[in-house]
Short mmCIF file of C-alpha atoms in Angstrom, two decimals:
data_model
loop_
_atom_site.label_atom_id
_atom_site.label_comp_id
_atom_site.label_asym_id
_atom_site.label_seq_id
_atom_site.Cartn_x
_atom_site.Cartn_y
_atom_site.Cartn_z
CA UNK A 1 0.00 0.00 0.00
CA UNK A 2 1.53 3.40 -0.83
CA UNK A 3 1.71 5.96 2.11
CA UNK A 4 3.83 7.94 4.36
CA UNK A 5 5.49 6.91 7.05
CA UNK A 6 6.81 8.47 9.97
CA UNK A 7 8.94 7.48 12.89
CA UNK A 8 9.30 6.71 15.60
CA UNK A 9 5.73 7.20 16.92
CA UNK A 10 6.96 8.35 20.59
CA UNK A 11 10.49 10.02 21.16
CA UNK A 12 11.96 11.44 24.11
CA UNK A 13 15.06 13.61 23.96
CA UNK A 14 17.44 14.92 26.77
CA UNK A 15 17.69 18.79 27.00
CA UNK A 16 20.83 19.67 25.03
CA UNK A 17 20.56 16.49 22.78
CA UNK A 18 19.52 16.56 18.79
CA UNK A 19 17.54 14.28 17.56
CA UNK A 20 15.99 12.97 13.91
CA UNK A 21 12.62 12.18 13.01
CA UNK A 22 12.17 10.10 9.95
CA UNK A 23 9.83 10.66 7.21
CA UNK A 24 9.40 7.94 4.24
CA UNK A 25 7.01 8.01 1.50
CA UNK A 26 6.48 5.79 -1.47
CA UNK A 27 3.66 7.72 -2.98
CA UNK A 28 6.03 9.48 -6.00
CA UNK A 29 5.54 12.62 -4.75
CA UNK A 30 7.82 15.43 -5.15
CA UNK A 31 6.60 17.41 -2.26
CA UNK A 32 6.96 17.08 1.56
CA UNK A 33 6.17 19.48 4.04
CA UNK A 34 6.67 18.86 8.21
CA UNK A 35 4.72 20.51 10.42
CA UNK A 36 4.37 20.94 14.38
CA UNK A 37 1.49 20.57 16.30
CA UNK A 38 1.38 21.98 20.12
CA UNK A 39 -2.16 21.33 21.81
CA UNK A 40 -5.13 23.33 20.99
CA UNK A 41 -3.38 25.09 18.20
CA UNK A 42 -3.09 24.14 14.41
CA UNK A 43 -0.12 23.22 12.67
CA UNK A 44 2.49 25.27 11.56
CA UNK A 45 4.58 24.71 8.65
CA UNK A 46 8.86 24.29 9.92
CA UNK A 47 10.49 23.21 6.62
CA UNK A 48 9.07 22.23 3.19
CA UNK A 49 10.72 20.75 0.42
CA UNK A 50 9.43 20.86 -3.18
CA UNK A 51 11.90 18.59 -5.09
CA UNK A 52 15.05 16.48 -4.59
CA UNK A 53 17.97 18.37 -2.77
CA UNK A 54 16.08 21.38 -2.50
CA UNK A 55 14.29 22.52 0.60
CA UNK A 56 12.80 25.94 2.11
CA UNK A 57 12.19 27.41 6.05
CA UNK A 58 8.89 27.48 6.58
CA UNK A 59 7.23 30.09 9.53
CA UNK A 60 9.32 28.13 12.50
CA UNK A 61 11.99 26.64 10.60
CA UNK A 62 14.84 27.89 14.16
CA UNK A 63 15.95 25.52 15.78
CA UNK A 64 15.47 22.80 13.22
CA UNK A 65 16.85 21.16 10.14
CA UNK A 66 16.10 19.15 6.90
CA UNK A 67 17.80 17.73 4.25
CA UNK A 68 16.19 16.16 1.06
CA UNK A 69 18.48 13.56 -0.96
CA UNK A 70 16.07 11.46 -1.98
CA UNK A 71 12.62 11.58 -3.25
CA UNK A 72 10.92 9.48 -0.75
CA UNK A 73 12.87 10.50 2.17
CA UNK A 74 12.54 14.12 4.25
CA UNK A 75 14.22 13.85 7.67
CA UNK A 76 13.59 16.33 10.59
CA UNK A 77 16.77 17.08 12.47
CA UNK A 78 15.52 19.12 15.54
CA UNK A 79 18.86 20.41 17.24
CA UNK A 80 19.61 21.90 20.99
CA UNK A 81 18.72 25.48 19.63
CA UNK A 82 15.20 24.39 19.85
CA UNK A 83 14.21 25.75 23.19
CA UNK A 84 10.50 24.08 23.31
CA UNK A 85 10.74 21.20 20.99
CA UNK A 86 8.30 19.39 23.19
CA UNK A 87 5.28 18.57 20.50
CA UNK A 88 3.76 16.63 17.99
CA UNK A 89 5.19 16.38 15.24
CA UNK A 90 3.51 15.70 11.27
CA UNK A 91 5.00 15.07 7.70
CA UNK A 92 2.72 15.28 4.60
CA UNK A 93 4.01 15.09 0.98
CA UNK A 94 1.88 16.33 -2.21
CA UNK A 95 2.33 15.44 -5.65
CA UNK A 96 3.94 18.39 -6.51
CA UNK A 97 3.70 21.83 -4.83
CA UNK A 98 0.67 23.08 -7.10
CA UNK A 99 -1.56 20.00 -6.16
CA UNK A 100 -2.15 21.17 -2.53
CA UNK A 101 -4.04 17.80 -1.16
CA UNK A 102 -1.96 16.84 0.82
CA UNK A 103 -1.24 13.20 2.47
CA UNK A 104 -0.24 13.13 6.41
CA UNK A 105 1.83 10.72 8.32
CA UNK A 106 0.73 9.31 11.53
CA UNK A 107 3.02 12.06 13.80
CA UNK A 108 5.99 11.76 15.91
CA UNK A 109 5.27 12.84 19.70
CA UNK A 110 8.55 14.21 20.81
CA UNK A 111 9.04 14.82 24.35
CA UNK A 112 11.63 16.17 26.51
CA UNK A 113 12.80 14.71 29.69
CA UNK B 1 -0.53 37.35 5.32
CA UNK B 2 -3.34 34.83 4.37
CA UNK B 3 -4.97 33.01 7.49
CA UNK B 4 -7.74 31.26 8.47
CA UNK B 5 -9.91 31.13 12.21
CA UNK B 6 -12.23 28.49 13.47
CA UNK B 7 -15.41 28.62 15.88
CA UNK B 8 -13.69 27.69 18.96
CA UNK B 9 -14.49 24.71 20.50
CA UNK B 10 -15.13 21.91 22.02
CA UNK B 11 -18.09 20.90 20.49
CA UNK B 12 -20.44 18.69 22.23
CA UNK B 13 -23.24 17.55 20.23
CA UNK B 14 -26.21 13.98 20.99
CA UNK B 15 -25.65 11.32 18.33
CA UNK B 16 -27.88 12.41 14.91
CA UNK B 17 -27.74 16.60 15.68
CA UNK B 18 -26.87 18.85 13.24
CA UNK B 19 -23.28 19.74 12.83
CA UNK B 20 -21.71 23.13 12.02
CA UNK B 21 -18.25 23.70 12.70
CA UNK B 22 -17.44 27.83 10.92
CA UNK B 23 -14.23 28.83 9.04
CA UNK B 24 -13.73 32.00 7.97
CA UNK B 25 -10.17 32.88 5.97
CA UNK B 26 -7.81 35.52 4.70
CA UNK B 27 -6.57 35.21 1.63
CA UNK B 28 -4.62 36.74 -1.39
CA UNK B 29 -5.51 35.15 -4.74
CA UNK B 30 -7.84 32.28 -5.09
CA UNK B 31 -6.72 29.62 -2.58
CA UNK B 32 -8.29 26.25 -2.60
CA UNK B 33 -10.03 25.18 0.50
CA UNK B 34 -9.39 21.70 3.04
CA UNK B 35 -11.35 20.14 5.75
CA UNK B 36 -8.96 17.70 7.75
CA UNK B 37 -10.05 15.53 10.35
CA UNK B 38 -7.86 13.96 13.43
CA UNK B 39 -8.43 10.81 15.38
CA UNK B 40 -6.66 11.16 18.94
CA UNK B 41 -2.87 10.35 18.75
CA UNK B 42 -3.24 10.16 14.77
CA UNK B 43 -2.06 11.99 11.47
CA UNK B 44 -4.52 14.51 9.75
CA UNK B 45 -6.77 12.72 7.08
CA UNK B 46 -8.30 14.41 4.34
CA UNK B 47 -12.22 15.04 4.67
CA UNK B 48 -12.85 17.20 1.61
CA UNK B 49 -12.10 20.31 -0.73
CA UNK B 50 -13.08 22.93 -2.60
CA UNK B 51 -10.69 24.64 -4.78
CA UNK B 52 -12.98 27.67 -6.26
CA UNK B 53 -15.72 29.89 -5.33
CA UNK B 54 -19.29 28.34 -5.39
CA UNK B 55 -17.49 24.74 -5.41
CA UNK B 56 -19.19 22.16 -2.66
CA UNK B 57 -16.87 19.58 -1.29
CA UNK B 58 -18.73 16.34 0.10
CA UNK B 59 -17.41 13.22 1.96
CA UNK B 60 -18.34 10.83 4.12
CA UNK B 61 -22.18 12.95 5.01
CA UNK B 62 -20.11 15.73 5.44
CA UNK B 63 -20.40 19.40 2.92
CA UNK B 64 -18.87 22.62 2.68
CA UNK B 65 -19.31 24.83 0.21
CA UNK B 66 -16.56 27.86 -1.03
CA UNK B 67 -17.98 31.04 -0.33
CA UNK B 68 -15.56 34.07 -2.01
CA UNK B 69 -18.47 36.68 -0.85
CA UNK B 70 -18.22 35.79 2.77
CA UNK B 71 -14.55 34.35 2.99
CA UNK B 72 -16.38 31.17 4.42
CA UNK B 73 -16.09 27.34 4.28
CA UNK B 74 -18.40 26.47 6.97
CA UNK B 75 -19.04 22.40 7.50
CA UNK B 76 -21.92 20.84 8.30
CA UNK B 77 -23.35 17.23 8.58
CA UNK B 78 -26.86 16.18 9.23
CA UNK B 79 -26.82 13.74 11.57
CA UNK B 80 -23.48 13.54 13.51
CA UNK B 81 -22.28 9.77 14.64
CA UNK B 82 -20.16 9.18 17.99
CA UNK B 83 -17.23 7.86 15.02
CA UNK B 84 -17.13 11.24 14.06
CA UNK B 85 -15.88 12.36 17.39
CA UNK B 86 -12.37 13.86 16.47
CA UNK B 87 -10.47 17.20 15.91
CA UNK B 88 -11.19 19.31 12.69
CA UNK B 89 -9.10 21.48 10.76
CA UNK B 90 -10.14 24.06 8.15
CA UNK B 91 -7.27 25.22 5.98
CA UNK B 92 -6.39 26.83 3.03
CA UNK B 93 -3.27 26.54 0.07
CA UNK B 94 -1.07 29.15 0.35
CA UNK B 95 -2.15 31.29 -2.51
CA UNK B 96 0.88 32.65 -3.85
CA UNK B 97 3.84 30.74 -5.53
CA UNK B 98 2.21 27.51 -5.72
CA UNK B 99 4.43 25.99 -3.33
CA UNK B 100 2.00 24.25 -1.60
CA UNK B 101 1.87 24.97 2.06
CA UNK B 102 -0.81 24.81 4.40
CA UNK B 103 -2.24 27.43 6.56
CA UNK B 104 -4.56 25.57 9.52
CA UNK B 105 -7.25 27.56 11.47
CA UNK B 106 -6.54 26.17 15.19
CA UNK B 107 -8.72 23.25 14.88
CA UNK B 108 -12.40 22.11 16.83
CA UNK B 109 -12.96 19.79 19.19
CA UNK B 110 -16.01 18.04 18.09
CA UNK B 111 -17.56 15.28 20.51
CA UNK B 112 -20.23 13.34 20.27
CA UNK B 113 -22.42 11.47 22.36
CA UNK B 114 -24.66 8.14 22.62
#
């Protein structure tokens, strides 16, 4: 079945530590997008990417990083400059950056201890 | 910048009510319009679009129709079921440089009971 798949589901980080949430989708598409989620508030957009080895800060992009060297893969990197990286944590990818439906991964709940 | 604002919730609604949740946006250009919906500890799943004015979007009982005149995209079902107890999310395409991203109103709380 094609889809998007994130992981892990639950992470917990030490303050001061980086740590990488993966993103995998076999769906062809050449856009991915991650996104955080605190509670009652929508998402907002941290890093997009709308082809291969290319990728764009979104509205929270500090504190985080991406890279994008293949299709199907989109990595979140969120470092020790993050001062409240305590969250949840989404990937979507779209077939391209002009069709906007977009398809969501399951989420990463990051926590710090 | 463009944006878009929900009726706050939570919702609490008997099984078979009637079910507005309202969306109002801000928006250059013509954006298209989303309705996601989230199951507790889940990913966002599409529920339905609209991508220009006057355009109805319909899934699973639910509708919302594209209103340009009103900046509106209000849903509404017509007999609400516990399943559809979850967290909804209007949103809209960015609307300039086609690159795709999402703007999210801060979602509703919508609960339903037996």
């Amino acid at each position: 079945d094609g889809g998007i798949t994130q992981s892990p589901k639950y992470l917990f980080r030490k303050e001061g530590q980086n740590v990488t949430l993966s993103c995998e989708q076999n769906l062809n598409h050449d856009a991915m997008y991650w996104y955080r989620q605190d509670p009652g508030q929508g998402l907002r957009l941290i890093y997009y990417s709308q082809i291969v080895n290319d990728f764009q800060k979104g509205d929270i992009a500090e504190g985080y990083s991406v890279s994008r060297e293949k299709k199907e893969s989109f990595p979140l990197t969120v470092t020790s400059a993050q001062k409240n990286p305590t969250a949840f944590y989404l990937c979507a990818s779209a077939r391209d950056s002009r069709n906007t439906e977009a398809f969501f991964g399951q989420g990463t709940r990051l926590t710090v201890v | 910048g463009d944006s878009v604002t929900q009726m706050e919730g939570p919702v609490t609604l008997s099984e078979e009510a009637f079910l507005t949740i309202n969306c109002t946006y801000t928006a250059t250009g013509y954006p298209s319009l989303f309705w996601y919906v989230q199951y507790p500890g889940e990913g966002l799943q599409l529920l339905l679009k609209a991508t220009k004015a006057d355009d109805k979007g319909s899934n699973k009982g639910f509708e919302a129709t594209y209103r340009k005149e009103t900046t509106s995209f209000h849903l509404e079902k017509g007999s609400v079921q516990v399943s559809d107890s979850a967290v909804y999310f209007c949103a809209l395409a960015h609307g300039s440089g086609n690159t795709g991203k999402l703007i999210f109103g801060q979602g509703t709380t919508l609960q339903v009971k037996p």
